XYZ file of N, CA and C in Angstrom:
816
model
N 0.317 -10.856 -11.203
C 0.454 -9.718 -10.173
C 1.392 -8.649 -10.644
N 0.966 -7.340 -10.521
C 1.834 -6.276 -11.005
C 3.041 -6.207 -10.072
N 4.051 -5.620 -10.672
C 5.300 -5.433 -9.949
C 5.204 -4.537 -8.632
N 6.003 -4.746 -7.677
C 6.020 -4.238 -6.343
C 6.588 -2.954 -6.430
N 5.851 -1.855 -5.928
C 6.453 -0.494 -5.765
C 6.834 -0.452 -4.272
N 8.113 -0.085 -4.059
C 8.634 -0.029 -2.635
C 8.942 1.539 -2.441
N 8.310 2.026 -1.344
C 8.617 3.368 -0.847
C 9.437 3.223 0.400
N 10.579 4.129 0.443
C 11.279 4.187 1.654
C 11.159 5.528 2.396
N 10.649 5.531 3.550
C 10.411 6.714 4.374
C 11.699 6.842 5.166
N 12.640 7.636 4.720
C 13.964 7.603 5.318
C 14.314 8.206 6.597
N 13.542 9.095 6.884
C 13.900 9.827 8.228
C 12.567 10.218 9.175
N 11.462 10.515 8.550
C 10.362 10.961 9.321
C 10.617 12.263 10.152
N 9.787 12.660 11.034
C 9.939 13.764 11.839
C 10.209 13.572 13.363
N 10.017 12.351 13.776
C 9.983 12.081 15.100
C 11.203 11.323 15.634
N 11.900 10.292 14.939
C 12.837 9.402 15.323
C 14.139 10.210 15.337
N 15.062 9.763 16.268
C 16.243 10.450 16.564
C 17.413 9.569 16.452
N 18.632 10.332 16.385
C 19.907 9.529 16.421
C 20.136 8.777 17.755
N 19.473 9.372 18.775
C 19.595 8.669 20.153
C 18.916 7.197 19.976
N 17.997 7.070 19.135
C 17.264 5.786 19.002
C 18.013 4.902 18.056
N 18.529 5.543 16.963
C 19.395 4.859 15.993
C 20.267 5.764 15.364
N 21.605 5.675 15.494
C 22.616 6.637 15.036
C 22.510 6.895 13.626
N 22.014 6.006 12.754
C 21.920 6.155 11.312
C 20.761 7.021 10.843
N 19.945 7.468 11.828
C 18.823 8.395 11.356
C 19.392 9.618 10.786
N 18.984 10.023 9.508
C 19.692 11.160 8.876
C 19.139 12.519 9.298
N 19.917 13.511 9.554
C 19.498 14.928 9.767
C 20.004 15.801 8.643
N 21.245 15.716 8.369
C 21.812 16.720 7.422
C 21.556 16.383 6.006
N 21.751 17.381 5.180
C 21.520 17.038 3.626
C 22.277 15.955 3.246
N 23.514 15.829 3.543
C 24.423 14.699 3.144
C 23.920 13.394 3.729
N 23.524 13.394 5.001
C 22.945 12.140 5.509
C 21.637 11.694 4.899
N 20.844 12.708 4.562
C 19.564 12.362 3.904
C 19.837 11.699 2.388
N 20.838 12.303 1.831
C 21.146 11.848 0.403
C 21.739 10.345 0.594
N 22.535 10.130 1.602
C 23.196 8.819 1.839
C 22.087 7.844 2.029
N 21.051 8.092 2.706
C 19.997 7.290 3.062
C 19.138 7.023 1.857
N 18.774 8.033 1.161
C 18.002 7.895 -0.103
C 18.765 7.027 -1.128
N 20.036 7.183 -1.213
C 20.852 6.397 -2.136
C 20.794 4.914 -1.785
N 20.944 4.781 -0.342
C 21.029 3.313 -0.004
C 19.671 2.762 -0.221
N 18.583 3.273 -0.108
C 17.172 2.706 -0.309
C 16.969 2.547 -1.888
N 17.383 3.621 -2.605
C 17.134 3.477 -4.091
C 17.923 2.329 -4.698
N 19.189 2.193 -4.367
C 20.022 1.144 -4.853
C 19.666 -0.197 -4.431
N 18.940 -0.316 -3.205
C 18.388 -1.545 -2.839
C 17.100 -1.959 -3.527
N 16.359 -0.989 -4.129
C 15.270 -1.368 -4.829
C 13.963 -0.454 -4.538
N 14.141 0.589 -3.838
C 13.031 1.605 -3.596
C 12.925 2.567 -4.929
N 11.670 2.611 -5.302
C 11.417 3.556 -6.416
C 10.851 4.942 -5.982
N 10.368 4.978 -4.705
C 9.837 6.201 -4.107
C 10.570 6.626 -2.812
N 11.017 7.774 -2.657
C 11.471 8.294 -1.435
C 10.481 9.119 -0.779
N 9.858 8.657 0.301
C 8.970 9.569 1.072
C 9.817 10.448 1.985
N 9.718 11.776 1.838
C 10.699 12.572 2.415
C 10.146 13.606 3.352
N 10.707 13.573 4.651
C 10.717 14.656 5.607
C 12.028 15.185 5.561
N 12.220 16.520 6.048
C 13.562 16.930 6.137
C 13.776 17.621 7.599
N 15.007 17.664 7.979
C 15.437 18.150 9.336
C 16.432 19.345 9.208
N 16.528 20.073 10.245
C 17.634 20.938 10.465
C 18.806 20.122 10.865
N 19.913 20.610 10.728
C 21.170 19.820 11.049
C 21.267 19.323 12.459
N 20.562 19.989 13.355
C 20.444 19.403 14.765
C 19.266 18.417 14.872
N 18.652 18.122 13.788
C 17.499 17.112 13.953
C 16.074 17.594 14.097
N 16.050 19.011 14.229
C 14.707 19.544 14.369
C 14.025 19.481 13.076
N 12.692 18.871 13.086
C 11.862 18.701 11.905
C 11.480 20.082 11.344
N 11.490 20.128 10.033
C 11.045 21.394 9.361
C 10.324 21.149 8.152
N 9.429 22.005 7.805
C 8.739 21.929 6.434
C 9.273 23.089 5.515
N 10.365 23.751 5.902
C 10.890 24.836 5.120
C 11.002 24.517 3.686
N 10.512 25.318 2.873
C 10.625 25.069 1.399
C 12.145 25.005 0.934
N 12.896 25.951 1.514
C 14.274 25.892 0.865
C 15.081 24.669 1.311
N 14.761 24.236 2.529
C 15.451 22.969 3.013
C 14.992 21.814 2.079
N 13.735 21.715 1.884
C 13.256 20.675 0.953
C 13.896 20.824 -0.498
N 13.971 22.018 -0.920
C 14.569 22.152 -2.274
C 16.015 21.665 -2.385
N 16.752 21.999 -1.406
C 18.170 21.549 -1.265
C 18.291 20.074 -1.240
N 17.476 19.461 -0.421
C 17.550 18.028 -0.273
C 16.962 17.330 -1.605
N 15.965 17.738 -2.115
C 15.395 17.094 -3.342
C 16.381 17.224 -4.523
N 16.952 18.515 -4.630
C 18.093 18.611 -5.686
C 19.221 17.647 -5.577
N 19.631 17.480 -4.266
C 20.768 16.636 -4.066
C 20.406 15.136 -4.254
N 19.238 14.839 -3.848
C 18.774 13.390 -3.938
C 18.646 13.005 -5.550
N 18.142 13.986 -6.207
C 17.926 13.840 -7.680
C 19.341 13.701 -8.456
N 20.350 14.443 -7.840
C 21.555 14.348 -8.441
C 22.190 12.863 -8.209
N 21.898 12.311 -7.081
C 22.407 10.926 -6.755
C 21.495 9.890 -7.346
N 20.206 10.168 -7.553
C 19.249 9.095 -7.949
C 18.329 9.735 -8.923
N 18.647 9.954 -10.343
C 18.016 10.942 -11.173
C 16.617 10.477 -11.428
N 16.202 9.243 -11.464
C 14.857 8.761 -11.844
C 13.996 8.448 -10.625
N 14.449 8.576 -9.458
C 13.699 8.217 -8.240
C 12.475 9.201 -8.042
N 11.395 8.669 -7.700
C 10.117 9.542 -7.370
C 10.346 9.954 -5.912
N 10.328 11.348 -5.746
C 10.335 11.932 -4.425
C 9.027 12.383 -4.067
N 8.605 11.957 -2.908
C 7.206 12.197 -2.351
C 7.386 12.976 -1.012
N 7.376 14.244 -1.073
C 7.449 15.062 0.198
C 6.196 14.829 1.179
N 6.428 14.966 2.416
C 5.424 14.859 3.340
C 4.685 16.186 3.460
N 3.320 16.192 3.536
C 2.727 17.410 3.967
C 2.058 17.274 5.391
N 2.527 16.232 6.036
C 2.105 15.931 7.343
C 2.974 16.749 8.346
N 4.179 16.863 8.035
C 5.194 17.606 8.900
C 5.367 17.018 10.257
N 5.226 17.717 11.223
C 5.274 17.280 12.565
C 4.053 17.835 13.340
N 3.659 17.122 14.349
C 2.492 17.590 15.130
C 2.683 18.932 15.701
N 1.610 19.762 15.487
C 1.557 21.185 15.911
C 1.903 22.192 14.898
N 2.415 21.732 13.620
C 2.705 22.643 12.619
C 1.290 23.222 11.995
N 1.456 24.414 11.419
C 0.217 25.014 10.775
C 0.095 24.503 9.493
N -1.087 24.631 8.802
C -1.319 24.179 7.530
C -0.335 24.950 6.527
N -0.117 26.254 6.820
C 0.831 26.952 5.893
C 2.137 26.339 5.897
N 2.602 26.057 7.024
C 3.963 25.347 7.241
C 3.995 24.055 6.474
N 2.998 23.212 6.736
C 2.922 21.922 6.176
C 2.893 21.891 4.666
N 2.309 22.915 4.028
C 2.065 22.961 2.626
C 3.373 23.432 1.779
N 4.345 23.886 2.566
C 5.501 24.529 1.887
C 6.107 23.659 0.816
N 6.230 22.331 1.014
C 6.995 21.584 -0.001
C 6.099 21.489 -1.372
N 4.872 21.762 -1.314
C 4.065 21.683 -2.518
C 4.407 22.819 -3.485
N 5.002 23.916 -2.990
C 5.369 24.982 -3.847
C 6.497 24.544 -4.828
N 7.163 23.459 -4.540
C 8.120 22.939 -5.372
C 7.608 21.969 -6.613
N 6.311 21.780 -6.489
C 5.616 20.999 -7.504
C 6.276 19.621 -7.663
N 6.308 18.866 -6.635
C 6.845 17.390 -6.866
C 5.829 16.505 -7.404
N 6.216 15.392 -8.020
C 5.250 14.481 -8.614
C 4.226 14.061 -7.699
N 4.579 13.706 -6.447
C 3.606 13.202 -5.478
C 3.892 13.891 -4.048
N 2.860 13.825 -3.255
C 3.012 14.318 -1.898
C 1.975 13.526 -0.938
N 2.271 13.439 0.241
C 1.287 12.757 0.992
C 0.149 13.723 1.472
N -1.035 13.102 1.512
C -2.173 13.848 1.890
C -2.936 13.121 2.994
N -2.837 13.597 4.228
C -3.448 12.907 5.379
C -4.976 13.190 5.416
N -5.754 12.094 5.632
C -7.188 12.067 5.468
C -8.043 12.080 6.669
N -7.432 12.395 7.803
C -8.134 12.501 9.009
C -7.256 12.842 10.271
N -7.972 13.076 11.424
C -7.292 13.494 12.660
C -7.092 12.036 13.435
N -5.939 12.043 14.153
C -5.580 10.828 14.855
C -4.861 11.081 16.064
N -5.173 10.321 17.242
C -4.309 10.484 18.374
C -3.036 9.801 18.073
N -1.898 10.531 18.567
C -0.494 10.026 18.262
C 0.169 9.566 19.680
N -0.630 9.317 20.624
C -0.077 8.901 21.996
C 0.095 10.101 22.861
N -0.101 9.836 24.133
C -0.016 10.946 25.239
C -0.964 12.044 24.840
N -0.387 13.266 24.740
C -1.331 14.383 24.543
C -1.302 14.864 22.964
N -0.573 14.124 22.227
C -0.282 14.499 20.787
C -1.488 14.077 19.910
N -1.948 15.005 19.258
C -3.098 14.974 18.277
C -2.659 15.426 17.000
N -2.738 14.536 15.861
C -2.447 14.886 14.509
C -3.717 15.455 13.919
N -3.752 16.716 13.721
C -5.107 17.347 13.344
C -5.164 17.526 11.803
N -6.189 16.921 11.238
C -6.506 17.189 9.822
C -8.002 17.229 9.665
N -8.665 18.478 9.774
C -9.993 18.709 9.602
C -10.445 18.453 8.228
N -11.705 18.210 7.959
C -12.147 18.110 6.566
C -11.843 19.287 5.783
N -11.804 20.569 6.331
C -11.481 21.818 5.546
C -10.000 21.774 5.226
N -9.099 21.230 6.235
C -7.705 21.078 5.896
C -7.474 20.100 4.776
N -8.126 18.956 4.743
C -7.989 17.951 3.690
C -8.335 18.664 2.345
N -9.502 19.242 2.305
C -9.877 19.974 1.033
C -8.816 21.045 0.701
N -8.338 21.869 1.652
C -7.360 22.875 1.245
C -6.193 22.168 0.625
N -5.666 20.987 1.243
C -4.434 20.395 0.818
C -4.731 19.771 -0.524
N -5.887 19.146 -0.783
C -6.210 18.614 -2.009
C -6.220 19.495 -3.083
N -6.932 20.599 -2.923
C -6.993 21.774 -3.908
C -5.652 22.295 -4.238
N -4.796 22.448 -3.327
C -3.442 22.913 -3.484
C -2.682 21.894 -4.485
N -2.728 20.622 -4.134
C -2.129 19.697 -4.950
C -2.710 19.601 -6.386
N -3.955 19.745 -6.600
C -4.641 19.802 -7.868
C -4.017 20.956 -8.652
N -3.997 22.106 -8.070
C -3.463 23.296 -8.741
C -2.062 23.128 -9.141
N -1.118 22.397 -8.270
C 0.188 22.279 -8.601
C 0.442 21.007 -9.395
N -0.428 20.304 -9.782
C -0.282 19.089 -10.554
C 0.418 17.895 -9.819
N 0.147 17.855 -8.464
C 0.736 16.865 -7.644
C -0.185 15.635 -7.385
N 0.313 14.412 -7.472
C -0.555 13.260 -7.184
C -0.633 13.084 -5.755
N -1.796 13.050 -4.890
C -1.705 12.736 -3.565
C -1.621 11.280 -3.262
N -0.774 10.927 -2.237
C -0.884 9.626 -1.658
C -1.825 9.797 -0.391
N -2.933 9.106 -0.439
C -3.917 9.262 0.608
C -3.525 8.485 1.779
N -3.063 9.144 2.930
C -2.674 8.558 4.108
C -3.734 8.270 4.968
N -4.022 7.134 5.360
C -5.061 6.633 6.182
C -4.527 5.879 7.423
N -5.109 6.220 8.497
C -4.645 5.674 9.828
C -5.743 4.771 10.429
N -6.992 4.914 9.783
C -8.220 4.230 10.264
C -9.176 4.172 9.088
N -10.241 3.427 9.237
C -11.177 3.163 8.256
C -12.050 4.416 7.956
N -12.233 5.251 8.928
C -13.094 6.457 8.670
C -12.290 7.380 7.787
N -11.085 7.352 7.670
C -10.102 8.111 6.807
C -10.352 7.664 5.343
N -10.541 6.384 5.081
C -10.822 5.956 3.848
C -12.120 6.489 3.301
N -13.112 6.429 4.203
C -14.487 7.118 3.939
C -14.355 8.463 3.621
N -13.611 9.161 4.444
C -13.428 10.684 4.105
C -12.835 10.844 2.660
N -11.799 10.189 2.374
C -11.178 10.317 1.096
C -12.219 9.959 0.010
N -12.960 8.943 0.062
C -13.940 8.600 -0.983
C -15.030 9.609 -0.971
N -15.480 10.195 -0.028
C -16.448 11.194 -0.010
C -15.884 12.410 -0.782
N -14.675 12.949 -0.496
C -14.073 14.012 -1.134
C -13.782 13.841 -2.615
N -13.536 12.429 -2.869
C -13.321 12.069 -4.273
C -14.617 12.232 -5.081
N -15.744 11.891 -4.431
C -17.012 12.020 -5.039
C -17.425 13.539 -5.219
N -16.905 14.343 -4.439
C -17.219 15.736 -4.546
C -16.281 16.443 -5.474
N -15.303 15.747 -6.058
C -14.385 16.260 -7.023
C -13.063 16.841 -6.438
N -12.825 16.649 -5.189
C -11.588 17.285 -4.565
C -10.331 16.342 -4.876
N -10.652 15.062 -4.822
C -9.511 14.171 -4.967
C -9.710 13.386 -6.265
N -8.767 13.371 -7.108
C -8.881 12.892 -8.508
C -8.348 11.503 -8.654
N -8.968 10.746 -9.615
C -8.421 9.404 -9.981
C -7.208 9.483 -10.754
N -6.354 8.534 -10.765
C -6.482 7.201 -10.047
C -6.118 7.417 -8.612
N -6.803 6.694 -7.744
C -6.704 6.907 -6.264
C -5.500 5.990 -5.768
N -4.659 6.534 -4.942
C -3.649 5.802 -4.329
C -3.571 5.900 -2.891
N -3.737 4.908 -2.054
C -3.728 5.013 -0.583
C -2.502 4.456 0.015
N -2.253 4.955 1.200
C -1.223 4.350 2.103
C -1.899 4.035 3.401
N -1.975 2.736 3.685
C -2.560 2.243 4.812
C -1.506 2.140 5.975
N -1.655 3.029 7.018
C -0.627 2.978 7.988
C -1.268 2.231 9.226
N -0.616 1.059 9.647
C -1.241 0.226 10.576
C -0.281 0.182 11.816
N -0.816 0.241 13.047
C -0.068 0.067 14.295
C 0.273 1.266 14.982
N -0.180 2.419 14.441
C -0.001 3.706 15.141
C -0.761 3.749 16.385
N -0.254 4.147 17.608
C -1.002 4.269 18.772
C -2.192 5.399 18.636
N -3.400 4.817 18.454
C -4.416 5.714 18.102
C -5.176 5.474 16.815
N -4.536 4.645 16.121
C -4.979 4.269 14.778
C -5.405 2.812 14.678
N -5.613 2.286 13.469
C -6.108 0.910 13.314
C -5.028 0.029 13.635
N -5.228 -1.206 14.192
C -4.259 -2.099 14.550
C -3.570 -2.715 13.408
N -2.374 -3.261 13.569
C -1.636 -3.908 12.509
C -1.859 -5.502 12.626
N -3.080 -5.829 12.014
C -3.485 -7.209 12.014
C -3.917 -7.612 10.528
N -3.793 -8.864 10.275
C -4.313 -9.350 8.903
C -5.746 -8.922 8.716
N -6.522 -9.068 9.780
C -8.015 -8.781 9.643
C -8.139 -7.358 9.242
N -7.475 -6.387 9.850
C -7.702 -4.946 9.647
C -7.062 -4.563 8.239
N -5.942 -5.154 7.843
C -5.415 -4.949 6.493
C -6.456 -5.283 5.501
N -6.939 -6.516 5.553
C -8.028 -7.041 4.614
C -9.191 -6.073 4.651
N -9.613 -5.604 5.758
C -10.732 -4.763 5.853
C -10.448 -3.464 5.053
N -9.298 -2.787 5.341
C -9.017 -1.591 4.636
C -8.883 -1.804 3.137
N -8.230 -2.928 2.715
C -8.071 -3.114 1.227
C -9.412 -3.371 0.556
N -10.316 -3.938 1.348
C -11.561 -4.205 0.723
C -12.464 -3.003 0.751
N -12.089 -1.939 1.255
C -12.899 -0.747 1.403
C -12.591 0.322 0.376
N -11.698 0.073 -0.443
C -11.351 1.101 -1.510
C -11.795 0.597 -2.909
N -11.970 1.363 -3.853
C -12.337 0.946 -5.177
C -11.328 -0.115 -5.835
N -11.885 -0.927 -6.633
C -11.123 -2.041 -7.212
C -10.041 -1.488 -8.165
N -10.238 -0.306 -8.716
C -9.234 0.256 -9.553
C -8.243 1.151 -8.843
N -8.304 1.207 -7.424
C -7.411 2.101 -6.699
C -6.111 1.137 -6.407
N -5.029 1.791 -5.980
C -3.823 1.073 -5.639
C -3.542 1.350 -4.117
N -2.767 0.657 -3.445
C -2.447 0.847 -2.166
C -1.072 0.463 -1.649
N -0.404 1.119 -0.770
C 0.847 0.866 -0.149
C 0.423 0.512 1.330
N 1.238 -0.305 1.933
C 0.945 -0.677 3.337
C 2.239 -0.344 4.143
N 2.041 0.366 5.174
C 3.097 0.814 6.211
C 2.671 0.147 7.643
N 3.569 -0.712 8.040
C 3.445 -1.201 9.282
C 4.298 -0.591 10.253
N 3.925 -0.230 11.477
C 4.621 0.570 12.308
C 5.414 -0.349 13.301
N 6.745 -0.035 13.432
C 7.629 -0.747 14.376
C 7.695 -2.253 14.095
N 7.495 -3.111 15.047
C 7.650 -4.613 14.908
C 6.684 -5.038 13.851
N 5.690 -4.320 13.437
C 4.715 -4.877 12.448
C 5.173 -4.532 11.006
N 6.365 -3.879 10.864
C 6.747 -3.458 9.507
C 6.797 -4.604 8.441
N 7.465 -5.653 8.781
C 7.757 -6.699 7.837
C 6.540 -7.665 7.760
N 5.853 -7.895 8.852
C 4.666 -8.872 8.696
C 3.552 -8.174 7.851
N 3.266 -6.836 8.023
C 2.317 -6.099 7.319
C 2.749 -6.021 5.747
N 3.980 -5.682 5.567
C 4.570 -5.689 4.231
C 4.492 -6.941 3.467
N 4.826 -7.948 4.190
C 4.742 -9.340 3.578
C 3.275 -9.666 3.239
N 2.261 -9.444 4.016
C 0.854 -9.632 3.776
C 0.409 -8.757 2.547
N 0.872 -7.511 2.499
C 0.530 -6.647 1.417
C 1.144 -7.199 0.086
N 2.271 -7.794 0.051
C 2.854 -8.292 -1.129
C 1.983 -9.534 -1.495
N 1.645 -10.378 -0.658
C 0.716 -11.510 -1.053
C -0.628 -11.132 -1.578
N -1.151 -9.938 -1.018
C -2.545 -9.494 -1.530
C -2.435 -8.625 -2.756
N -1.187 -8.374 -3.252
C -1.104 -7.587 -4.470
C -1.018 -6.026 -4.254
N -0.732 -5.601 -2.925
C -0.517 -4.283 -2.653
C 0.937 -4.001 -2.758
N 1.268 -2.700 -2.286
C 2.684 -2.215 -2.242
C 3.148 -2.021 -0.899
N 4.400 -1.595 -0.769
C 5.072 -1.652 0.540
C 5.903 -0.273 0.811
N 5.734 0.108 2.138
C 6.603 1.212 2.560
C 7.338 0.636 3.701
N 8.720 0.996 3.726
C 9.545 0.643 4.914
C 10.536 1.761 5.223
N 11.255 1.883 6.244
C 12.221 2.949 6.480
C 12.208 3.350 7.850
N 13.198 4.160 8.265
C 13.411 4.626 9.464
C 12.237 5.405 10.168
N 11.516 6.072 9.467
C 10.350 6.906 9.913
C 9.390 6.004 10.668
N 9.275 4.652 10.299
C 8.290 3.807 10.847
C 8.837 2.649 11.629
N 10.191 2.362 11.406
C 10.760 1.306 12.197
C 12.295 1.366 12.015
N 12.955 1.197 13.201
C 14.468 1.450 13.275
C 15.234 -0.002 13.338
N 14.522 -0.981 13.252
C 15.136 -2.371 13.509
C 15.107 -3.218 12.345
N 16.189 -3.934 12.010
C 16.338 -4.973 11.043
C 15.498 -6.192 11.463
N 15.668 -6.526 12.849
C 14.961 -7.698 13.481
C 15.038 -7.283 14.844
N 14.398 -8.114 15.729
C 14.269 -7.904 17.111
C 15.666 -7.695 17.725
N 15.857 -6.524 18.392
C 17.140 -6.246 19.023
C 18.300 -5.868 18.224
N 18.022 -5.734 16.936
C 19.205 -5.428 15.975
C 18.800 -4.182 15.150
N 19.416 -3.002 15.421
C 19.150 -1.824 14.726
C 19.517 -1.901 13.269
N 18.852 -1.406 12.409
C 19.155 -1.292 10.922
C 20.265 -0.343 10.790
N 21.198 -0.655 9.993
C 22.398 0.293 9.712
C 22.069 1.240 8.698
N 20.946 1.010 7.862
C 20.651 1.931 6.829
C 19.193 1.616 6.452
N 18.560 2.626 5.646
C 17.208 2.344 5.120
C 17.372 1.323 4.018
N 18.629 1.174 3.410
C 18.807 0.237 2.325
C 18.776 -1.271 2.931
N 19.188 -1.354 4.136
C 19.069 -2.810 4.694
C 17.566 -3.245 4.745
N 16.806 -2.238 5.174
C 15.217 -2.526 5.312
C 14.683 -2.864 3.963
N 15.138 -2.078 2.914
C 14.676 -2.349 1.595
C 15.102 -3.621 1.110
N 16.372 -3.985 1.341
C 16.955 -5.305 0.926
C 16.184 -6.476 1.491
N 15.726 -6.335 2.672
C 14.938 -7.406 3.284
C 13.601 -7.643 2.580
N 12.987 -6.462 2.264
C 11.705 -6.591 1.523
C 11.884 -7.206 0.159
N 12.984 -6.904 -0.529
C 13.355 -7.372 -1.857
C 13.512 -8.897 -1.739
N 14.229 -9.375 -0.603
C 14.462 -10.913 -0.623
C 13.084 -11.595 -0.443
N 12.137 -10.942 0.368
C 10.924 -11.487 0.652
C 10.004 -11.510 -0.612
N 10.113 -10.485 -1.334
C 9.403 -10.298 -2.629
C 9.762 -11.338 -3.622
N 11.101 -11.532 -3.681
C 11.645 -12.597 -4.692
C 11.166 -13.991 -4.247
N 11.086 -14.235 -2.979
C 10.554 -15.596 -2.468
C 9.110 -15.764 -2.877
N 8.404 -14.643 -2.859
C 6.967 -14.601 -3.129
C 6.559 -14.460 -4.637
N 7.643 -14.294 -5.448
C 7.400 -14.039 -6.884
C 6.947 -12.777 -7.344
N 7.141 -11.752 -6.415
C 6.777 -10.332 -6.916
C 8.067 -9.641 -7.385
N 8.036 -9.233 -8.620
C 9.068 -8.578 -9.193
C 9.130 -7.098 -8.606
N 10.293 -6.432 -8.700
C 10.364 -5.099 -8.125
C 10.252 -4.091 -9.169
N 9.344 -3.068 -9.058
C 9.190 -2.033 -10.000
C 10.269 -1.082 -10.051
N 10.746 -0.630 -11.213
C 11.588 0.357 -11.358
C 10.892 1.777 -11.088
N 11.561 2.915 -10.816
C 10.721 4.170 -10.769
C 9.878 4.405 -11.941
N 10.309 4.056 -13.274
C 9.504 4.438 -14.380
C 8.260 3.402 -14.348
N 8.498 2.159 -14.046
C 7.370 1.209 -13.916
C 6.417 1.648 -12.751
N 6.916 2.225 -11.669
C 6.046 2.709 -10.567
C 5.234 3.873 -11.085
N 5.838 4.769 -11.866
C 5.087 5.809 -12.495
C 3.798 5.322 -13.223
N 4.140 4.294 -13.973
C 2.864 3.858 -14.842
C 1.851 3.127 -13.847
N 2.318 2.331 -12.805
C 1.428 1.627 -11.979
C 0.567 2.647 -11.170
N 1.170 3.834 -10.769
C 0.455 4.771 -9.923
C -0.221 5.930 -10.761
N -0.129 5.883 -12.060
C -0.783 6.949 -12.884
C -0.001 8.193 -12.994
N 1.297 8.180 -12.781
C 1.998 9.279 -12.792
C 2.527 9.686 -14.162
N 2.560 8.727 -15.085
C 2.949 8.861 -16.456
C 1.994 8.570 -17.476
């Protein structure tokens, strides 16, 4: 079985310090959390950025400052900016980080209810626009899917030439409005993609560790971090993203999955 690629989603756009005081807002805090995850074994940092007061932003300059600072602290880490941003942002806002030409970026493959009145909108034309932009900039998309129909959309757009091989998916399970975080559903998603594609699994909240463990057993890869889950275990807040990565590394070692370095992750995902 190939080595395990660990992604750390260190802050997201929605979680707050009121929920967990360790959620990073400032550049210094974001670097602190990236370092903690990297040194624990993460080879990819999935990056949202915030203003100092915690307001989510897709501002190119803010991303540039954060990416430069992370690279100074973790020179070989893969930085994967989000183009999802926050609910309600325009396509133009969301695409700003692609102007920095990162190695990877997230590409959301469909529209999803996010609870209450929140709808995360990604029309077919939006997905094509984002894919075309990433192709132009030489950016590898991580295909974010919250339900089976989004896998189908990604594969249709691949057949039309908008999304290039090798394909890499991120299955997000347990979002209110998306596919459930169950073994049945993860097996279903993994069986719905080409055999030469790779995938990462993101379990939301209390499902983070169980879905990550199942992914490791199935040969997939793993995403953890504050964006998706703030707790180390029931009732115990994680003190850092590094703590969450360390927990995954311990489980991986027990299962016999070696941890990929950033350079090994680049080879596995077709970045090099």
